[in-house]
Amino acid sequence: MRKEEKWGKHLVAYALGLPRALADYPFDEETLTVKVMGRIFLLTSPGYPVEISLKCDPFRSQELREMFPFIKPGYHLNKKHWITVTITDKMPLPFYEELISHSYTLVVKKLKKTEREALELEKERPVP
């Protein structure tokens, strides 16, 4: 297994470790989505190269695409609000984790107030 494939698996696990994140296959049997409270914040499919699609602030998205050739407008997604990132070992793993956290945060900000409050209560609960 290539390093990028291992990183891809790690990044999906990282996304699923965020509060209330769940995996789903709403489109087909290959396209994995990771959702929070029913809203997608990460998409990926098996294969090489390993790619993840993430929600991204439009200004940040533009900056990232200008700086990194492995970051493109979201594939089959709204090009203004989504990016598709090809995983490469040219960047450290925390770089990709931060992009996932950013996507998650953007989606959480758009949740209903009651959903955001429930999510905050869950984060504050001590782990048994």
PDB file of C-alpha atoms in Angstrom:
ATOM      1  CA  MET A   1       0.000   0.000   0.000  1.00  0.00           C
ATOM      2  CA  ARG A   2       1.343   3.421  -0.937  1.00  0.00           C
ATOM      3  CA  LYS A   3       1.966   6.090   1.677  1.00  0.00           C
ATOM      4  CA  GLU A   4      -0.776   8.285   0.192  1.00  0.00           C
ATOM      5  CA  GLU A   5      -3.294   5.431   0.492  1.00  0.00           C
ATOM      6  CA  LYS A   6      -2.385   4.969   4.166  1.00  0.00           C
ATOM      7  CA  TRP A   7      -2.777   8.703   4.669  1.00  0.00           C
ATOM      8  CA  GLY A   8      -6.152   8.597   2.919  1.00  0.00           C
ATOM      9  CA  LYS A   9      -7.380   5.945   5.364  1.00  0.00           C
ATOM     10  CA  HIS A  10      -5.987   7.960   8.272  1.00  0.00           C
ATOM     11  CA  LEU A  11      -7.733  11.120   7.054  1.00  0.00           C
ATOM     12  CA  VAL A  12     -11.102   9.372   6.754  1.00  0.00           C
ATOM     13  CA  ALA A  13     -10.615   8.034  10.301  1.00  0.00           C
ATOM     14  CA  TYR A  14      -9.689  11.547  11.429  1.00  0.00           C
ATOM     15  CA  ALA A  15     -12.899  12.938   9.892  1.00  0.00           C
ATOM     16  CA  LEU A  16     -14.972  10.173  11.493  1.00  0.00           C
ATOM     17  CA  GLY A  17     -13.408  11.025  14.852  1.00  0.00           C
ATOM     18  CA  LEU A  18     -14.955  14.491  14.834  1.00  0.00           C
ATOM     19  CA  PRO A  19     -18.117  14.920  16.963  1.00  0.00           C
ATOM     20  CA  ARG A  20     -21.213  13.340  15.400  1.00  0.00           C
ATOM     21  CA  ALA A  21     -19.409  12.475  12.167  1.00  0.00           C
ATOM     22  CA  LEU A  22     -20.849   9.485  10.332  1.00  0.00           C
ATOM     23  CA  ALA A  23     -19.922   7.658   7.130  1.00  0.00           C
ATOM     24  CA  ASP A  24     -22.515   7.203   4.404  1.00  0.00           C
ATOM     25  CA  TYR A  25     -22.743   6.100   0.755  1.00  0.00           C
ATOM     26  CA  PRO A  26     -25.700   8.157  -0.540  1.00  0.00           C
ATOM     27  CA  PHE A  27     -24.602   8.352  -4.198  1.00  0.00           C
ATOM     28  CA  ASP A  28     -23.201   4.917  -5.028  1.00  0.00           C
ATOM     29  CA  GLU A  29     -21.321   2.010  -3.460  1.00  0.00           C
ATOM     30  CA  GLU A  30     -17.904   3.659  -3.897  1.00  0.00           C
ATOM     31  CA  THR A  31     -18.280   7.331  -2.984  1.00  0.00           C
ATOM     32  CA  LEU A  32     -17.828   7.645   0.761  1.00  0.00           C
ATOM     33  CA  THR A  33     -19.265  10.755   2.361  1.00  0.00           C
ATOM     34  CA  VAL A  34     -18.605  11.873   5.905  1.00  0.00           C
ATOM     35  CA  LYS A  35     -21.417  13.915   7.398  1.00  0.00           C
ATOM     36  CA  VAL A  36     -22.141  15.857  10.552  1.00  0.00           C
ATOM     37  CA  MET A  37     -25.804  16.026  11.520  1.00  0.00           C
ATOM     38  CA  GLY A  38     -26.728  14.875   7.999  1.00  0.00           C
ATOM     39  CA  ARG A  39     -24.565  17.411   6.121  1.00  0.00           C
ATOM     40  CA  ILE A  40     -21.566  16.381   4.038  1.00  0.00           C
ATOM     41  CA  PHE A  41     -18.144  17.807   4.851  1.00  0.00           C
ATOM     42  CA  LEU A  42     -15.899  15.211   3.122  1.00  0.00           C
ATOM     43  CA  LEU A  43     -16.206  12.995   0.055  1.00  0.00           C
ATOM     44  CA  THR A  44     -13.749  10.410  -1.235  1.00  0.00           C
ATOM     45  CA  SER A  45     -13.636   7.368  -3.498  1.00  0.00           C
ATOM     46  CA  PRO A  46     -11.245   4.413  -3.536  1.00  0.00           C
ATOM     47  CA  GLY A  47      -8.396   4.387  -5.982  1.00  0.00           C
ATOM     48  CA  TYR A  48      -5.192   6.125  -6.811  1.00  0.00           C
ATOM     49  CA  PRO A  49      -4.456   8.977  -6.700  1.00  0.00           C
ATOM     50  CA  VAL A  50      -6.141   9.431  -3.336  1.00  0.00           C
ATOM     51  CA  GLU A  51      -8.420  12.469  -3.403  1.00  0.00           C
ATOM     52  CA  ILE A  52     -10.719  14.070  -0.868  1.00  0.00           C
ATOM     53  CA  SER A  53     -13.270  16.780  -1.543  1.00  0.00           C
ATOM     54  CA  LEU A  54     -13.910  19.291   1.209  1.00  0.00           C
ATOM     55  CA  LYS A  55     -15.986  22.365   1.875  1.00  0.00           C
ATOM     56  CA  CYS A  56     -13.783  25.474   1.932  1.00  0.00           C
ATOM     57  CA  ASP A  57     -14.196  29.201   2.434  1.00  0.00           C
ATOM     58  CA  PRO A  58     -14.223  30.739  -1.080  1.00  0.00           C
ATOM     59  CA  PHE A  59     -11.342  33.154  -0.389  1.00  0.00           C
ATOM     60  CA  ARG A  60      -9.225  30.470   1.228  1.00  0.00           C
ATOM     61  CA  SER A  61     -10.095  28.075  -1.572  1.00  0.00           C
ATOM     62  CA  GLN A  62      -8.767  30.505  -4.160  1.00  0.00           C
ATOM     63  CA  GLU A  63      -5.549  31.046  -2.198  1.00  0.00           C
ATOM     64  CA  LEU A  64      -5.001  27.314  -1.745  1.00  0.00           C
ATOM     65  CA  ARG A  65      -5.563  26.599  -5.453  1.00  0.00           C
ATOM     66  CA  GLU A  66      -3.072  29.318  -6.393  1.00  0.00           C
ATOM     67  CA  MET A  67      -0.434  28.027  -3.958  1.00  0.00           C
ATOM     68  CA  PHE A  68      -0.758  24.255  -4.423  1.00  0.00           C
ATOM     69  CA  PRO A  69      -1.156  22.458  -7.761  1.00  0.00           C
ATOM     70  CA  PHE A  70      -2.673  19.418  -5.995  1.00  0.00           C
ATOM     71  CA  ILE A  71      -5.695  21.466  -4.837  1.00  0.00           C
ATOM     72  CA  LYS A  72      -8.360  22.011  -7.497  1.00  0.00           C
ATOM     73  CA  PRO A  73     -11.974  23.247  -7.572  1.00  0.00           C
ATOM     74  CA  GLY A  74     -14.378  20.626  -6.221  1.00  0.00           C
ATOM     75  CA  TYR A  75     -14.876  17.773  -8.665  1.00  0.00           C
ATOM     76  CA  HIS A  76     -18.601  17.563  -9.529  1.00  0.00           C
ATOM     77  CA  LEU A  77     -19.291  20.047  -6.725  1.00  0.00           C
ATOM     78  CA  ASN A  78     -19.884  23.773  -6.352  1.00  0.00           C
ATOM     79  CA  LYS A  79     -16.514  25.145  -7.471  1.00  0.00           C
ATOM     80  CA  LYS A  80     -16.852  28.210  -5.237  1.00  0.00           C
ATOM     81  CA  HIS A  81     -17.405  26.329  -1.966  1.00  0.00           C
ATOM     82  CA  TRP A  82     -15.614  22.992  -2.478  1.00  0.00           C
ATOM     83  CA  ILE A  83     -12.075  21.870  -3.219  1.00  0.00           C
ATOM     84  CA  THR A  84     -10.694  18.518  -4.303  1.00  0.00           C
ATOM     85  CA  VAL A  85      -7.327  17.714  -2.770  1.00  0.00           C
ATOM     86  CA  THR A  86      -4.990  15.072  -4.140  1.00  0.00           C
ATOM     87  CA  ILE A  87      -3.135  13.579  -1.183  1.00  0.00           C
ATOM     88  CA  THR A  88       0.616  13.856  -1.631  1.00  0.00           C
ATOM     89  CA  ASP A  89       3.512  13.359   0.748  1.00  0.00           C
ATOM     90  CA  LYS A  90       4.829  16.792  -0.273  1.00  0.00           C
ATOM     91  CA  MET A  91       2.739  18.221   2.589  1.00  0.00           C
ATOM     92  CA  PRO A  92       2.656  17.016   6.206  1.00  0.00           C
ATOM     93  CA  LEU A  93      -0.334  15.031   7.394  1.00  0.00           C
ATOM     94  CA  PRO A  94      -1.526  17.820   9.785  1.00  0.00           C
ATOM     95  CA  PHE A  95      -2.002  20.077   6.728  1.00  0.00           C
ATOM     96  CA  TYR A  96      -4.735  17.753   5.462  1.00  0.00           C
ATOM     97  CA  GLU A  97      -6.220  17.292   8.935  1.00  0.00           C
ATOM     98  CA  GLU A  98      -6.571  21.065   9.247  1.00  0.00           C
ATOM     99  CA  LEU A  99      -8.371  21.246   5.882  1.00  0.00           C
ATOM    100  CA  ILE A 100     -10.802  18.573   7.127  1.00  0.00           C
ATOM    101  CA  SER A 101     -11.355  20.481  10.394  1.00  0.00           C
ATOM    102  CA  HIS A 102     -11.982  23.663   8.401  1.00  0.00           C
ATOM    103  CA  SER A 103     -14.587  21.871   6.271  1.00  0.00           C
ATOM    104  CA  TYR A 104     -16.262  20.421   9.359  1.00  0.00           C
ATOM    105  CA  THR A 105     -16.368  23.848  11.037  1.00  0.00           C
ATOM    106  CA  LEU A 106     -17.930  25.501   7.982  1.00  0.00           C
ATOM    107  CA  VAL A 107     -20.660  22.871   7.864  1.00  0.00           C
ATOM    108  CA  VAL A 108     -21.324  23.093  11.610  1.00  0.00           C
ATOM    109  CA  LYS A 109     -21.703  26.890  11.332  1.00  0.00           C
ATOM    110  CA  LYS A 110     -24.561  26.341   8.854  1.00  0.00           C
ATOM    111  CA  LEU A 111     -26.470  23.911  11.082  1.00  0.00           C
ATOM    112  CA  LYS A 112     -29.666  24.989  12.818  1.00  0.00           C
ATOM    113  CA  LYS A 113     -29.088  26.652  16.167  1.00  0.00           C
ATOM    114  CA  THR A 114     -30.615  23.711  18.050  1.00  0.00           C
ATOM    115  CA  GLU A 115     -28.332  21.259  16.191  1.00  0.00           C
ATOM    116  CA  ARG A 116     -25.241  23.366  16.965  1.00  0.00           C
ATOM    117  CA  GLU A 117     -26.250  23.553  20.639  1.00  0.00           C
ATOM    118  CA  ALA A 118     -26.730  19.772  20.797  1.00  0.00           C
ATOM    119  CA  LEU A 119     -23.315  19.313  19.224  1.00  0.00           C
ATOM    120  CA  GLU A 120     -21.699  21.679  21.738  1.00  0.00           C
ATOM    121  CA  LEU A 121     -23.329  19.832  24.654  1.00  0.00           C
ATOM    122  CA  GLU A 122     -21.993  16.570  23.296  1.00  0.00           C
ATOM    123  CA  LYS A 123     -18.441  17.983  23.054  1.00  0.00           C
ATOM    124  CA  GLU A 124     -18.611  19.125  26.691  1.00  0.00           C
ATOM    125  CA  ARG A 125     -19.792  15.753  28.037  1.00  0.00           C
ATOM    126  CA  PRO A 126     -17.028  13.844  29.840  1.00  0.00           C
ATOM    127  CA  VAL A 127     -15.967  10.594  28.275  1.00  0.00           C
ATOM    128  CA  PRO A 128     -16.724   7.633  30.618  1.00  0.00           C
TER     129      PRO A 128
END
